[in-house]
Tab-separated table of C-alpha atoms and ligand atoms in Angstrom:
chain	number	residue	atom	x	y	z
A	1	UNK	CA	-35.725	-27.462	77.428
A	2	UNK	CA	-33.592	-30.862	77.813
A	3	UNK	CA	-34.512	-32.167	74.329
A	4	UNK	CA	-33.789	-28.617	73.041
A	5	UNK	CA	-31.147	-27.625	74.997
A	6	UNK	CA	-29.418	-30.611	74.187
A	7	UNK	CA	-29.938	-30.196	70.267
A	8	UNK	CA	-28.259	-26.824	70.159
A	9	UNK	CA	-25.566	-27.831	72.220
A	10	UNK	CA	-24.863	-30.820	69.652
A	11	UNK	CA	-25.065	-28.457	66.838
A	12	UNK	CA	-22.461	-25.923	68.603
A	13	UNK	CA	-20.383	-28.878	69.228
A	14	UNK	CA	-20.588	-30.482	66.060
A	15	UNK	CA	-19.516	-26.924	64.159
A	16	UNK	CA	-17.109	-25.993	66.568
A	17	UNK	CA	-15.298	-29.355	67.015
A	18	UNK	CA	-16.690	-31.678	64.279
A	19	UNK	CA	-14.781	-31.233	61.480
A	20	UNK	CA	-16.559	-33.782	59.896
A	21	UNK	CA	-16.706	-36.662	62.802
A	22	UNK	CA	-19.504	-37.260	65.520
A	23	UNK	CA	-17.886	-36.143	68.675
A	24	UNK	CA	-21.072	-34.865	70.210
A	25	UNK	CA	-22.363	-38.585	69.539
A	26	UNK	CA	-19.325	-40.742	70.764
A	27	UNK	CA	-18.141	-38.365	73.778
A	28	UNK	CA	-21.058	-35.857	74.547
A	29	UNK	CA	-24.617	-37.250	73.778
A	30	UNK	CA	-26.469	-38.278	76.932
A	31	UNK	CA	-28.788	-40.970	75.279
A	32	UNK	CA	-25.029	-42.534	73.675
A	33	UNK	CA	-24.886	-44.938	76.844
A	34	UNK	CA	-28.207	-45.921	76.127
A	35	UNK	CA	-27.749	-47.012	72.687
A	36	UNK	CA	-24.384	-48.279	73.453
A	37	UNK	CA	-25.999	-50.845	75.944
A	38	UNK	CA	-28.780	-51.422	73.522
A	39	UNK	CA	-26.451	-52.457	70.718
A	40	UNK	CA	-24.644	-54.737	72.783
A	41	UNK	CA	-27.925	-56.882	71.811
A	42	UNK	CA	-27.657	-56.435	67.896
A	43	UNK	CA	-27.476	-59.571	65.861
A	44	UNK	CA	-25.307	-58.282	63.278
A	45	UNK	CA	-22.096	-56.162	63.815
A	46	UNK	CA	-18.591	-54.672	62.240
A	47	UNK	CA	-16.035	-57.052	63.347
A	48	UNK	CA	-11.879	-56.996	62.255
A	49	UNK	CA	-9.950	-59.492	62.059
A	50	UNK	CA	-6.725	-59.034	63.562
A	51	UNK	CA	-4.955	-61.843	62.149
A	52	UNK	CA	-6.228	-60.443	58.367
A	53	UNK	CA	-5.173	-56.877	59.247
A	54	UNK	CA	-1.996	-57.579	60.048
A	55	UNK	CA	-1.927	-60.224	56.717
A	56	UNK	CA	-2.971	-57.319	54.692
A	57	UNK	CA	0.179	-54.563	56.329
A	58	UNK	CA	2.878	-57.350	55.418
A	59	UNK	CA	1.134	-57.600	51.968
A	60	UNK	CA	1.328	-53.799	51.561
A	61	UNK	CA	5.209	-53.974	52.533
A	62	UNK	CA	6.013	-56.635	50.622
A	63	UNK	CA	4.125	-54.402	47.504
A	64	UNK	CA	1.474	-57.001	46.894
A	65	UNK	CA	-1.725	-55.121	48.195
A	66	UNK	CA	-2.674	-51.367	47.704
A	67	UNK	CA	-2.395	-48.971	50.518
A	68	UNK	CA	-5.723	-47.544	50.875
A	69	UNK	CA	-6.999	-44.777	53.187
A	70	UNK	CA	-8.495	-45.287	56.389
A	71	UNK	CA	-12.189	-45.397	56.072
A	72	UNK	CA	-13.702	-41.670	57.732
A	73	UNK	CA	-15.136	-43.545	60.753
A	74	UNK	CA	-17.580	-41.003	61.884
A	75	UNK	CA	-17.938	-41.982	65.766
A	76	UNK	CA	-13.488	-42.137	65.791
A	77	UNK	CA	-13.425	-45.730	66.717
A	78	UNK	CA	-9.861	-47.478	66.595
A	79	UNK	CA	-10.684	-49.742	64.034
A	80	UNK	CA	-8.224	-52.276	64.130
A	81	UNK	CA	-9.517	-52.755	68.188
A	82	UNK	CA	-13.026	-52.988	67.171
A	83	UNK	CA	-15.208	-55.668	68.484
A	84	UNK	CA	-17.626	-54.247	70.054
A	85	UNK	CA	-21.064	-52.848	68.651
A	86	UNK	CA	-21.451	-50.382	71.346
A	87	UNK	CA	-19.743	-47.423	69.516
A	88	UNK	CA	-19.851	-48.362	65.870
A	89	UNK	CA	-22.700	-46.634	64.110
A	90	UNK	CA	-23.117	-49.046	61.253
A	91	UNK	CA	-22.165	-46.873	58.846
A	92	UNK	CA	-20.418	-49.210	56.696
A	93	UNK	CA	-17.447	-47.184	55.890
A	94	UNK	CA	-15.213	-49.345	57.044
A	95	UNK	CA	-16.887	-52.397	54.892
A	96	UNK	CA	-13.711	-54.458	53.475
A	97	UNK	CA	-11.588	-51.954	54.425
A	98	UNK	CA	-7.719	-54.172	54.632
A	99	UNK	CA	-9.851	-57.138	54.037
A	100	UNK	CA	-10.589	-57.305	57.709
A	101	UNK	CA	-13.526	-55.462	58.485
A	102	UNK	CA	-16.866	-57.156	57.710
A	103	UNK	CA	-20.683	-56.870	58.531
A	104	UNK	CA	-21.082	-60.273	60.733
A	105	UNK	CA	-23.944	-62.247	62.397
A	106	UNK	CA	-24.015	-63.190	65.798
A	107	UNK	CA	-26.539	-64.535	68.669
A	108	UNK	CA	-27.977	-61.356	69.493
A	109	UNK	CA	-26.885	-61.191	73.245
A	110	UNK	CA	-23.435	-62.608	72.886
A	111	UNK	CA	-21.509	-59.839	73.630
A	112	UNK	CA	-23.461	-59.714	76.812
A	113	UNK	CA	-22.200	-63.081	77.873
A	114	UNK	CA	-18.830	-62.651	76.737
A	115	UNK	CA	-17.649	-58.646	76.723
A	116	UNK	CA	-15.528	-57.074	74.333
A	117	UNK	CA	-11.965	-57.379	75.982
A	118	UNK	CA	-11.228	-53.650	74.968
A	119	UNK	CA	-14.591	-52.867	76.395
A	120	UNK	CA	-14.985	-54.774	79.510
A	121	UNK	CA	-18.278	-54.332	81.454
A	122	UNK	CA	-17.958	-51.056	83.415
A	123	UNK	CA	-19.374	-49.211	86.812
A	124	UNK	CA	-20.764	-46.223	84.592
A	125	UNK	CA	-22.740	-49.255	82.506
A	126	UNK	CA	-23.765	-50.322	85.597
A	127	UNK	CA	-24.910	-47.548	86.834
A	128	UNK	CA	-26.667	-45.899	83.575
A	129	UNK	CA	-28.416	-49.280	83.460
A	130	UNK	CA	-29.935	-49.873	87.191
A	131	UNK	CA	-30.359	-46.083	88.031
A	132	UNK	CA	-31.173	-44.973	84.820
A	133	UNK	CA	-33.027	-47.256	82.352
A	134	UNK	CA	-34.663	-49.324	85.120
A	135	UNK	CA	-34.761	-46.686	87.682
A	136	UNK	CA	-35.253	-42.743	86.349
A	137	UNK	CA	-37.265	-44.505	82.942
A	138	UNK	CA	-39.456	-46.380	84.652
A	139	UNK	CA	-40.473	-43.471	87.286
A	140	UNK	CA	-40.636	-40.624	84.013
A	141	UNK	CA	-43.490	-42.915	82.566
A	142	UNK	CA	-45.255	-43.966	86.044
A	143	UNK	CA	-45.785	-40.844	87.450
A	144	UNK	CA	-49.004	-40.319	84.734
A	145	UNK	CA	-50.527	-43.383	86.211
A	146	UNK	CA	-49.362	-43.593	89.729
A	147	UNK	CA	-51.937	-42.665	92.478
A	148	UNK	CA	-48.726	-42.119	94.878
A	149	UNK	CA	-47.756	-39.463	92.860
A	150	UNK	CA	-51.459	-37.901	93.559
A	151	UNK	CA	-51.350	-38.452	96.789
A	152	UNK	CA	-47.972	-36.890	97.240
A	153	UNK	CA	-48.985	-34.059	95.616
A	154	UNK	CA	-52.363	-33.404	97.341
A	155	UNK	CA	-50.149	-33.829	101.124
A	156	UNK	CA	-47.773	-31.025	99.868
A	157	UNK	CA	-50.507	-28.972	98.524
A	158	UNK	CA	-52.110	-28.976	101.610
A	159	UNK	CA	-49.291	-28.541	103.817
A	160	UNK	CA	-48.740	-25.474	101.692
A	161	UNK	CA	-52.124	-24.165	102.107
A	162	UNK	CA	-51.913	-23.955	106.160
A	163	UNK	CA	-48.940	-22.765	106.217
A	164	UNK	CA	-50.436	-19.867	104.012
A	165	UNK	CA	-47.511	-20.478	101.031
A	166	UNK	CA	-49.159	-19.948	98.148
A	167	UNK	CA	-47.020	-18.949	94.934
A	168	UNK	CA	-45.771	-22.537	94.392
A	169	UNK	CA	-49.047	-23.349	93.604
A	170	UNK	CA	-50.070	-20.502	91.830
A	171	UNK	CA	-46.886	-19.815	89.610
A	172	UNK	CA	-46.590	-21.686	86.269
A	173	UNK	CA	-43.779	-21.884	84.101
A	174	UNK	CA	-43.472	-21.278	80.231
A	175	UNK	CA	-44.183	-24.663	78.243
A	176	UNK	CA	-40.585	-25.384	76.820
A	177	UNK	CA	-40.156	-25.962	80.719
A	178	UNK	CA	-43.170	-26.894	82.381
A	179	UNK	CA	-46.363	-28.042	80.524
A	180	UNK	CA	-48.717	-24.954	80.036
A	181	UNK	CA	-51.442	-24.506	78.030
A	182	UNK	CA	-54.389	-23.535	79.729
A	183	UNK	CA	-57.017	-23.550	76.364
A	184	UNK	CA	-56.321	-27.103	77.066
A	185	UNK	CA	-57.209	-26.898	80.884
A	186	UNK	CA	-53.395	-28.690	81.374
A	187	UNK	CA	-51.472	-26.722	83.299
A	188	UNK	CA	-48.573	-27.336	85.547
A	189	UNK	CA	-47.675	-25.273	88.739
A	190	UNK	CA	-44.275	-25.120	90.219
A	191	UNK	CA	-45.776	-27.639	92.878
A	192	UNK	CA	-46.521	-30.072	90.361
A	193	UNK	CA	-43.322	-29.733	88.533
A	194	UNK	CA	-41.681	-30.349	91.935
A	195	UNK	CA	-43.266	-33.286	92.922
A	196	UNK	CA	-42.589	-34.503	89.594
A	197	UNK	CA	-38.977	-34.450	89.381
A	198	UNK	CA	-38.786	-35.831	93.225
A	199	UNK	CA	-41.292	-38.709	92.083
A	200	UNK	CA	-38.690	-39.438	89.349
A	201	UNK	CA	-35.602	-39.515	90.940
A	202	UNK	CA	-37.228	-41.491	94.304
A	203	UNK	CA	-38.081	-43.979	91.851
A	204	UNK	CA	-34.748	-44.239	90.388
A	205	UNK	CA	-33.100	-44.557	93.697
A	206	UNK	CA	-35.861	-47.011	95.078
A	207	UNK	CA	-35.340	-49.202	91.753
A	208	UNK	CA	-31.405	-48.906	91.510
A	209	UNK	CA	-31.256	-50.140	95.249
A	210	UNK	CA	-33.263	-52.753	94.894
A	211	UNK	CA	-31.758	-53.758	92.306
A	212	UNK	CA	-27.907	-53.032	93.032
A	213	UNK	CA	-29.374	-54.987	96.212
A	214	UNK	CA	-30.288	-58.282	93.845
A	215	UNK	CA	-27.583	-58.380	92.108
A	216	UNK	CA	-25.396	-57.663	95.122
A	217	UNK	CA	-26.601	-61.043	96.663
A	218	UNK	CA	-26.161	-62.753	92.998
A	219	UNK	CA	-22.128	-61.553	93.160
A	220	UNK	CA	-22.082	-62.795	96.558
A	221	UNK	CA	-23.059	-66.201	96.100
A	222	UNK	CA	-20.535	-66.301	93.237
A	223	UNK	CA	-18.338	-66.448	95.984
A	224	UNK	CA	-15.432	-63.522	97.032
A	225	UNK	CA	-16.691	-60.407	95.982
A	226	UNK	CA	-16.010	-58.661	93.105
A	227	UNK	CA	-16.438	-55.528	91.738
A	228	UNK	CA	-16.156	-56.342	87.838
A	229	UNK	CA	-18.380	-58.977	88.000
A	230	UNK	CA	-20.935	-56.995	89.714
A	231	UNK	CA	-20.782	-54.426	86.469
A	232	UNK	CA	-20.949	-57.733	84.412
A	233	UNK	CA	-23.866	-59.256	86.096
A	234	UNK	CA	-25.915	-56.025	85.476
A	235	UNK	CA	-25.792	-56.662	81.514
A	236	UNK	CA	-28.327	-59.735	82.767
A	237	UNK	CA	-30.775	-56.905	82.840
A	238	UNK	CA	-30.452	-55.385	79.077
A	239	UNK	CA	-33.418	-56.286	77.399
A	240	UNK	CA	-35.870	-55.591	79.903
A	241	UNK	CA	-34.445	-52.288	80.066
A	242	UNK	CA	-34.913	-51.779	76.022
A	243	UNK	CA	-38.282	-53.692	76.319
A	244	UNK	CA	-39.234	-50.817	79.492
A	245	UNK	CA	-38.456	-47.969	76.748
A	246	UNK	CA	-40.293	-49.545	74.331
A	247	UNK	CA	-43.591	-50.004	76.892
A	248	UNK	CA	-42.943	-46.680	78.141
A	249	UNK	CA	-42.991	-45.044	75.163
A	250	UNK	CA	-45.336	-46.568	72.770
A	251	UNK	CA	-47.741	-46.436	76.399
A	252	UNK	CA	-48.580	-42.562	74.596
A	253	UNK	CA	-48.789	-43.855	71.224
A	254	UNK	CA	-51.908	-46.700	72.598
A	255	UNK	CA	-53.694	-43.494	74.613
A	256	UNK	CA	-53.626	-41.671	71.520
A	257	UNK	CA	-54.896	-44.306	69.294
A	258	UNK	CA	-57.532	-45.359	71.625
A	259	UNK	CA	-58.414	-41.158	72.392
A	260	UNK	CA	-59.157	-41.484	68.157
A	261	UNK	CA	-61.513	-44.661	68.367
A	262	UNK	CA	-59.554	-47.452	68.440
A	263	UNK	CA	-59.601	-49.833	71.415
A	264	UNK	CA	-56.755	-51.485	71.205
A	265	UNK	CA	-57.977	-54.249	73.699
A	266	UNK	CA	-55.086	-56.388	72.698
A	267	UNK	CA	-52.489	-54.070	74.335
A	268	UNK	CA	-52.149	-55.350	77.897
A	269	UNK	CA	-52.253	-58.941	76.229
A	270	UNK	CA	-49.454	-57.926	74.166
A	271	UNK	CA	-47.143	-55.804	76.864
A	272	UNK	CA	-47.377	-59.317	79.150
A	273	UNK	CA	-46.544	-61.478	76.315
A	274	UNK	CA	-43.339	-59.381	75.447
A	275	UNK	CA	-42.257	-59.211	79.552
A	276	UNK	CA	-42.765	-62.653	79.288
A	277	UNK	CA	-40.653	-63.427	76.998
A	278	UNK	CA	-38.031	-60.946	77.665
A	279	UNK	CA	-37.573	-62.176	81.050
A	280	UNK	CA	-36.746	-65.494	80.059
A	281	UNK	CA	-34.145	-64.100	77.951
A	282	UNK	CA	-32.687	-62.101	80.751
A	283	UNK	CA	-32.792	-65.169	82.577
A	284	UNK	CA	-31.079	-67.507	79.937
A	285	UNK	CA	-28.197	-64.905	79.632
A	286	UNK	CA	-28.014	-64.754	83.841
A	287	UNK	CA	-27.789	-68.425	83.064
A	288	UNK	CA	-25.036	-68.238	80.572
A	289	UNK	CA	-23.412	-65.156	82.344
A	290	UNK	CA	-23.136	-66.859	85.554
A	291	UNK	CA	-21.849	-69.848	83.784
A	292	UNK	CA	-18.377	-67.897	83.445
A	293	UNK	CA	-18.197	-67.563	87.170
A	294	UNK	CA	-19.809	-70.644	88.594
A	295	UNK	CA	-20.938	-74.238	87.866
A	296	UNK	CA	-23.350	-76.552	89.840
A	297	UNK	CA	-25.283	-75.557	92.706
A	298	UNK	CA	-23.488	-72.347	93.372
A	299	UNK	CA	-24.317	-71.221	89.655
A	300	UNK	CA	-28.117	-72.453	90.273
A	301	UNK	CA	-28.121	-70.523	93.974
A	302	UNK	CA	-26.888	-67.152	91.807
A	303	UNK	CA	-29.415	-67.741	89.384
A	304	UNK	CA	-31.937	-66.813	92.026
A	305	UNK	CA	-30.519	-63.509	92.927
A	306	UNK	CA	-30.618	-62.343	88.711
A	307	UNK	CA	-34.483	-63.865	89.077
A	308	UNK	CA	-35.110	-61.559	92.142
A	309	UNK	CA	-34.187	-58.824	90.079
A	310	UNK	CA	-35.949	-59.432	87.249
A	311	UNK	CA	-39.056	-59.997	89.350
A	312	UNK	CA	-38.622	-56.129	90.840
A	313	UNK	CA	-38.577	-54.959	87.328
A	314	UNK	CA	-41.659	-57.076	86.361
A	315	UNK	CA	-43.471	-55.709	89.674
A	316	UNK	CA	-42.656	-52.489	88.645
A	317	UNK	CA	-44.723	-52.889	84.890
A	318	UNK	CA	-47.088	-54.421	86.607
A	319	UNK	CA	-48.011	-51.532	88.838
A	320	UNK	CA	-48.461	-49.554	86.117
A	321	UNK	CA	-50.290	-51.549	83.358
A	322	UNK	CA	-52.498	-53.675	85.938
A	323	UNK	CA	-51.851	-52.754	89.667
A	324	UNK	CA	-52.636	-48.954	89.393
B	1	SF4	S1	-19.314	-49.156	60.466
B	1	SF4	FE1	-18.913	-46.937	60.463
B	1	SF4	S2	-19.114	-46.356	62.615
B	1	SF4	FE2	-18.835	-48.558	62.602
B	1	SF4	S3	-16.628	-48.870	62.823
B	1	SF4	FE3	-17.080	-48.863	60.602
B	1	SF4	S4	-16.736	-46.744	59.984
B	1	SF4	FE4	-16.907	-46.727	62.245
């Protein structure tokens, strides 16, 4: 129902209001926020230069360079503003356009350390990142393996039973809402469907304090507090956020591989290898991130509160790949 509820809605929007532009994408889409903190990683992006934009307008009004239409930028970026990767949808469009607009490399991560002026780090960033990505994200694929979740569900089935309630447990739902198909012996009541959702969103509150709670004590020992740089500090915690959708995900990709005959004993090998590594590029750009705020022992004492966090988010993967 979300995943198709959603699509219609983008295709009503998109003939409706389109006209040609993605305003379902840059305004509407609930998975935008994702991608826009995602692509705050890339290693390449669209880039303009001011100083050759405005070279290029004198050189129009002075009749030595063509006026040429503005490029259809699909996502309705202001294009002279743009330097940040966060909106742009790499379409190229806007390739050359006034001889200021150009397809750049850059250390993936550096718009992390330093943020797009136009686009400073924000509270809704913040939030999308620490509730959602590491908090919701992480709880939609632990649930499967979590024998809290089990637990949960056999106290509230009980309960249920002495107190003699017994259509949550014996009402089901049709499968665009709740998973149903009993030649398949999988079947979800409204119990299960219940816990599931509370599950969820308990883990995306327990994760998002914890870590709003880390990186609380990291703006803190910056010195006086401050609410920007809390936002800011949170982009510390990008990658393993990607990396967590990318574990999540591909989690149902190794069952099914292995449920065909492959074994895939290198998986766990290779999920440690990559949190590994990720977390010591979250920590390097804590590092450098902090390194705009702080120097010396007060950066070094900070550095411990991004560390904290990244070792809740670690705890949490390894609950469900070794723990559980
Ligand atoms: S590459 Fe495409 S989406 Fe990005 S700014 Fe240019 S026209 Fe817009």
């Amino acid at each position: 129902m979300v995943l198709g509820g959603s699509t219609v809605a983008a295709i009503a929007v998109g003939l409706v209001y389109g006209k040609g532009t993605r305003v379902w994408c840059r305004h509407l889409c609930p998975v935008n926020g994702v991608f826009s903190l995602l692509a705050k990683l890339a290693p390449l992006h669209y880039h303009t230069d001011k100083g050759a934009w405005e070279d290029y307008n004198r050189q129009v009004r002075q009749g030595e360079a063509v006026r040429h239409a503005a490029p259809n930028c699909a996502p309705l970026i202001p294009l002279k503003q743009l330097d940040s990767a966060s909106d742009c949808h790499m379409c190229s469009r806007c390739s050359g356009y006034k001889n200021a607009m150009h397809l750049e490399a850059r250390k993936p991560g550096s718009e992390l350390i330093t943020p797009s002026r136009d686009r400073p780090a924000s509270i809704w960033e913040f939030v999308l990142l620490i509730f959602g990505l590491l908090g919701v994200a992480i709880g939609a694929f632990h649930w499967s393996a979590s024998p809290w979740f089990v637990q949960l569900k056999q106290a509230a089935a009980v309960w249920l039973v002495n107190h003699d309630l017994m259509w949550p447990l014996e009402t089901t739902a049709p499968w665009w809402i709740l998973t149903n198909y009993p030649g398949q012996n999988d079947v979800f009541n409204l119990l299960d469907g219940a816990v599931l959702i509370g599950y969820i969103l308990a883990t995306g509150l327990v994760m998002g304090f914890l870590l709003s709670g880390c990186l609380a004590l990291t703006n803190r020992l910056l010195g006086a507090w401050s609410w920007p740089r809390l936002w800011h500090l949170a982009y510390a915690l990008i990658p393993l956020g990607g990396l967590g959708v990318f574990l999540g995900l591909s989690t149902t990709t190794v069952s099914l591989l292995r449920g065909d005959g492959l074994r895939m004993l290198w998986a766990n090998d290779a999920r440690a290898a990559l949190l590994i590594a990720c977390s010591a590029w979250c920590l390097s750009l804590g590092w450098k991130i902090l390194g705009r705020y702080a120097s010396g022992v007060r950066r070094l004492s900070a550095l411990g509160g991004v560390a904290l966090a990244i070792g809740v988010v670690l705890a949490a993967w390894w609950l469900m790949f070794w723990g559980w």
